[in-house]
Amino acid sequence: MQFADERLFGGHAAWTQSRAVQASPVSVYSRKQTIRMFEKGELAYRETVLGGCASVEPCRETPLDWMRLDCLESDSRNLVILPSKLQRVIKAQQTTVEKLRVVDETSVEYRIEAPPRLCR
């Protein structure tokens, strides 16, 4: 999928789509220079469940935390969200929760995965 296919969200996406960057009369980097910067680790992009991360720092997050909620909650400046991927994650989570509910609505697994209920 190419980024031009849909609108991007997140801190890094907002920066790249900012008026200052868009209005710049000069291309920030040539293609050749950009590739060199990726090779040297000066630029980075890693695909995530929701889109990607543009941080050049090593990821300090546990691989078990597949849903990058901390990035969403802090509106990380490196976050890139593809709405189609977000919808896919939501649908997969809804399916998982429903399967767990059918098996045992009181199970620990269901209570961990299901959205919190309001107190009655």
PDB file of C-alpha atoms in Angstrom:
ATOM      1  CA  MET A   1       0.000   0.000   0.000  1.00  0.00           C
ATOM      2  CA  GLN A   2       1.261   3.457  -0.818  1.00  0.00           C
ATOM      3  CA  PHE A   3       0.739   6.350   1.563  1.00  0.00           C
ATOM      4  CA  ALA A   4      -0.992   8.368  -1.158  1.00  0.00           C
ATOM      5  CA  ASP A   5      -3.861   5.857  -1.135  1.00  0.00           C
ATOM      6  CA  GLU A   6      -5.444   7.249   2.032  1.00  0.00           C
ATOM      7  CA  ARG A   7      -5.231  10.083   4.548  1.00  0.00           C
ATOM      8  CA  LEU A   8      -2.665   9.494   7.302  1.00  0.00           C
ATOM      9  CA  PHE A   9      -2.996  10.354  10.997  1.00  0.00           C
ATOM     10  CA  GLY A  10      -0.555  10.570  13.914  1.00  0.00           C
ATOM     11  CA  GLY A  11       2.233  12.905  14.981  1.00  0.00           C
ATOM     12  CA  HIS A  12       4.693  12.150  12.175  1.00  0.00           C
ATOM     13  CA  ALA A  13       1.955  12.152   9.557  1.00  0.00           C
ATOM     14  CA  ALA A  14       0.771  15.559  10.808  1.00  0.00           C
ATOM     15  CA  TRP A  15       4.299  16.938  10.500  1.00  0.00           C
ATOM     16  CA  THR A  16       4.793  15.641   6.950  1.00  0.00           C
ATOM     17  CA  GLN A  17       1.416  17.066   5.960  1.00  0.00           C
ATOM     18  CA  SER A  18       1.963  20.406   7.734  1.00  0.00           C
ATOM     19  CA  ARG A  19       1.737  23.629   5.780  1.00  0.00           C
ATOM     20  CA  ALA A  20       5.395  24.409   6.450  1.00  0.00           C
ATOM     21  CA  VAL A  21       6.569  21.132   4.928  1.00  0.00           C
ATOM     22  CA  GLN A  22       4.035  21.201   2.088  1.00  0.00           C
ATOM     23  CA  ALA A  23       4.782  24.852   1.234  1.00  0.00           C
ATOM     24  CA  SER A  24       8.542  24.371   1.230  1.00  0.00           C
ATOM     25  CA  PRO A  25       9.872  25.503  -2.161  1.00  0.00           C
ATOM     26  CA  VAL A  26      12.740  23.020  -1.868  1.00  0.00           C
ATOM     27  CA  SER A  27      12.500  19.271  -1.630  1.00  0.00           C
ATOM     28  CA  VAL A  28      13.999  18.454   1.753  1.00  0.00           C
ATOM     29  CA  TYR A  29      15.979  15.476   0.448  1.00  0.00           C
ATOM     30  CA  SER A  30      16.668  13.977  -2.942  1.00  0.00           C
ATOM     31  CA  ARG A  31      15.686  10.335  -3.412  1.00  0.00           C
ATOM     32  CA  LYS A  32      19.361   9.329  -3.402  1.00  0.00           C
ATOM     33  CA  GLN A  33      20.065  11.293  -0.219  1.00  0.00           C
ATOM     34  CA  THR A  34      16.950   9.875   1.447  1.00  0.00           C
ATOM     35  CA  ILE A  35      18.032   6.287   0.695  1.00  0.00           C
ATOM     36  CA  ARG A  36      21.499   7.062   2.069  1.00  0.00           C
ATOM     37  CA  MET A  37      19.947   8.478   5.249  1.00  0.00           C
ATOM     38  CA  PHE A  38      17.854   5.305   5.702  1.00  0.00           C
ATOM     39  CA  GLU A  39      20.979   3.177   5.229  1.00  0.00           C
ATOM     40  CA  LYS A  40      22.881   5.241   7.821  1.00  0.00           C
ATOM     41  CA  GLY A  41      19.990   5.062  10.303  1.00  0.00           C
ATOM     42  CA  GLU A  42      19.299   8.796  10.131  1.00  0.00           C
ATOM     43  CA  LEU A  43      15.770   8.145   8.861  1.00  0.00           C
ATOM     44  CA  ALA A  44      13.613   5.159   9.729  1.00  0.00           C
ATOM     45  CA  TYR A  45      10.221   3.615   9.169  1.00  0.00           C
ATOM     46  CA  ARG A  46       8.875   0.395  10.665  1.00  0.00           C
ATOM     47  CA  GLU A  47       5.474  -1.015   9.843  1.00  0.00           C
ATOM     48  CA  THR A  48       3.145  -1.494  12.816  1.00  0.00           C
ATOM     49  CA  VAL A  49      -0.331  -2.943  13.220  1.00  0.00           C
ATOM     50  CA  LEU A  50      -1.861   0.536  12.866  1.00  0.00           C
ATOM     51  CA  GLY A  51       0.494   1.909  10.220  1.00  0.00           C
ATOM     52  CA  GLY A  52       4.073   2.651  11.154  1.00  0.00           C
ATOM     53  CA  CYS A  53       6.694   4.343  13.302  1.00  0.00           C
ATOM     54  CA  ALA A  54       9.292   6.802  12.017  1.00  0.00           C
ATOM     55  CA  SER A  55      11.530   6.769  15.111  1.00  0.00           C
ATOM     56  CA  VAL A  56      15.235   6.142  14.522  1.00  0.00           C
ATOM     57  CA  GLU A  57      15.599   4.970  18.133  1.00  0.00           C
ATOM     58  CA  PRO A  58      15.463   1.235  18.904  1.00  0.00           C
ATOM     59  CA  CYS A  59      11.992   0.199  20.027  1.00  0.00           C
ATOM     60  CA  ARG A  60      11.844  -0.234  23.793  1.00  0.00           C
ATOM     61  CA  GLU A  61       8.367  -1.737  23.780  1.00  0.00           C
ATOM     62  CA  THR A  62       7.569  -5.357  24.451  1.00  0.00           C
ATOM     63  CA  PRO A  63       6.550  -7.389  21.393  1.00  0.00           C
ATOM     64  CA  LEU A  64       3.586  -8.716  23.374  1.00  0.00           C
ATOM     65  CA  ASP A  65       2.107  -5.226  23.365  1.00  0.00           C
ATOM     66  CA  TRP A  66       1.002  -5.552  19.753  1.00  0.00           C
ATOM     67  CA  MET A  67      -1.516  -2.742  20.058  1.00  0.00           C
ATOM     68  CA  ARG A  68       0.550   0.427  20.466  1.00  0.00           C
ATOM     69  CA  LEU A  69      -1.843   2.147  22.871  1.00  0.00           C
ATOM     70  CA  ASP A  70       0.895   4.189  24.528  1.00  0.00           C
ATOM     71  CA  CYS A  71       1.682   5.758  21.147  1.00  0.00           C
ATOM     72  CA  LEU A  72      -2.000   6.567  20.635  1.00  0.00           C
ATOM     73  CA  GLU A  73      -2.488   7.907  24.154  1.00  0.00           C
ATOM     74  CA  SER A  74       0.581  10.146  24.005  1.00  0.00           C
ATOM     75  CA  ASP A  75      -0.036  11.152  20.358  1.00  0.00           C
ATOM     76  CA  SER A  76       3.549  10.126  19.565  1.00  0.00           C
ATOM     77  CA  ARG A  77       5.290  12.383  17.066  1.00  0.00           C
ATOM     78  CA  ASN A  78       6.500   9.228  15.271  1.00  0.00           C
ATOM     79  CA  LEU A  79       3.056   7.649  14.894  1.00  0.00           C
ATOM     80  CA  VAL A  80       1.522   7.012  11.476  1.00  0.00           C
ATOM     81  CA  ILE A  81      -2.036   5.632  11.424  1.00  0.00           C
ATOM     82  CA  LEU A  82      -3.604   4.154   8.316  1.00  0.00           C
ATOM     83  CA  PRO A  83      -7.396   4.170   8.820  1.00  0.00           C
ATOM     84  CA  SER A  84      -7.782   0.911   6.875  1.00  0.00           C
ATOM     85  CA  LYS A  85      -5.356  -0.848   9.238  1.00  0.00           C
ATOM     86  CA  LEU A  86      -7.079   0.638  12.284  1.00  0.00           C
ATOM     87  CA  GLN A  87     -10.424  -0.688  11.015  1.00  0.00           C
ATOM     88  CA  ARG A  88      -8.872  -4.127  10.448  1.00  0.00           C
ATOM     89  CA  VAL A  89      -7.521  -4.167  14.024  1.00  0.00           C
ATOM     90  CA  ILE A  90     -10.890  -3.090  15.446  1.00  0.00           C
ATOM     91  CA  LYS A  91     -12.694  -5.811  13.489  1.00  0.00           C
ATOM     92  CA  ALA A  92     -10.172  -8.483  14.568  1.00  0.00           C
ATOM     93  CA  GLN A  93     -10.491  -7.408  18.210  1.00  0.00           C
ATOM     94  CA  GLN A  94     -14.298  -7.497  18.023  1.00  0.00           C
ATOM     95  CA  THR A  95     -14.156 -11.022  16.573  1.00  0.00           C
ATOM     96  CA  THR A  96     -11.747 -12.177  19.297  1.00  0.00           C
ATOM     97  CA  VAL A  97     -13.893 -10.690  22.067  1.00  0.00           C
ATOM     98  CA  GLU A  98     -17.044 -12.296  20.674  1.00  0.00           C
ATOM     99  CA  LYS A  99     -15.385 -15.731  20.479  1.00  0.00           C
ATOM    100  CA  LEU A 100     -14.197 -15.413  24.082  1.00  0.00           C
ATOM    101  CA  ARG A 101     -17.652 -14.223  25.204  1.00  0.00           C
ATOM    102  CA  VAL A 102     -19.333 -17.263  23.659  1.00  0.00           C
ATOM    103  CA  VAL A 103     -16.931 -19.629  25.451  1.00  0.00           C
ATOM    104  CA  ASP A 104     -17.094 -17.988  28.907  1.00  0.00           C
ATOM    105  CA  GLU A 105     -18.090 -14.417  29.605  1.00  0.00           C
ATOM    106  CA  THR A 106     -16.575 -14.663  33.098  1.00  0.00           C
ATOM    107  CA  SER A 107     -13.147 -15.896  31.963  1.00  0.00           C
ATOM    108  CA  VAL A 108     -10.009 -13.875  32.618  1.00  0.00           C
ATOM    109  CA  GLU A 109      -9.256 -13.870  28.880  1.00  0.00           C
ATOM    110  CA  TYR A 110     -12.638 -12.340  28.073  1.00  0.00           C
ATOM    111  CA  ARG A 111     -12.354  -9.740  30.837  1.00  0.00           C
ATOM    112  CA  ILE A 112      -8.869  -8.729  29.635  1.00  0.00           C
ATOM    113  CA  GLU A 113      -9.889  -8.376  25.984  1.00  0.00           C
ATOM    114  CA  ALA A 114     -13.437  -7.023  26.328  1.00  0.00           C
ATOM    115  CA  PRO A 115     -14.047  -3.304  26.737  1.00  0.00           C
ATOM    116  CA  PRO A 116     -14.728  -2.288  30.349  1.00  0.00           C
ATOM    117  CA  ARG A 117     -18.373  -2.221  31.361  1.00  0.00           C
ATOM    118  CA  LEU A 118     -19.923   0.717  33.105  1.00  0.00           C
ATOM    119  CA  CYS A 119     -20.824   0.097  36.738  1.00  0.00           C
ATOM    120  CA  ARG A 120     -24.505  -0.468  37.253  1.00  0.00           C
TER     121      ARG A 120
END
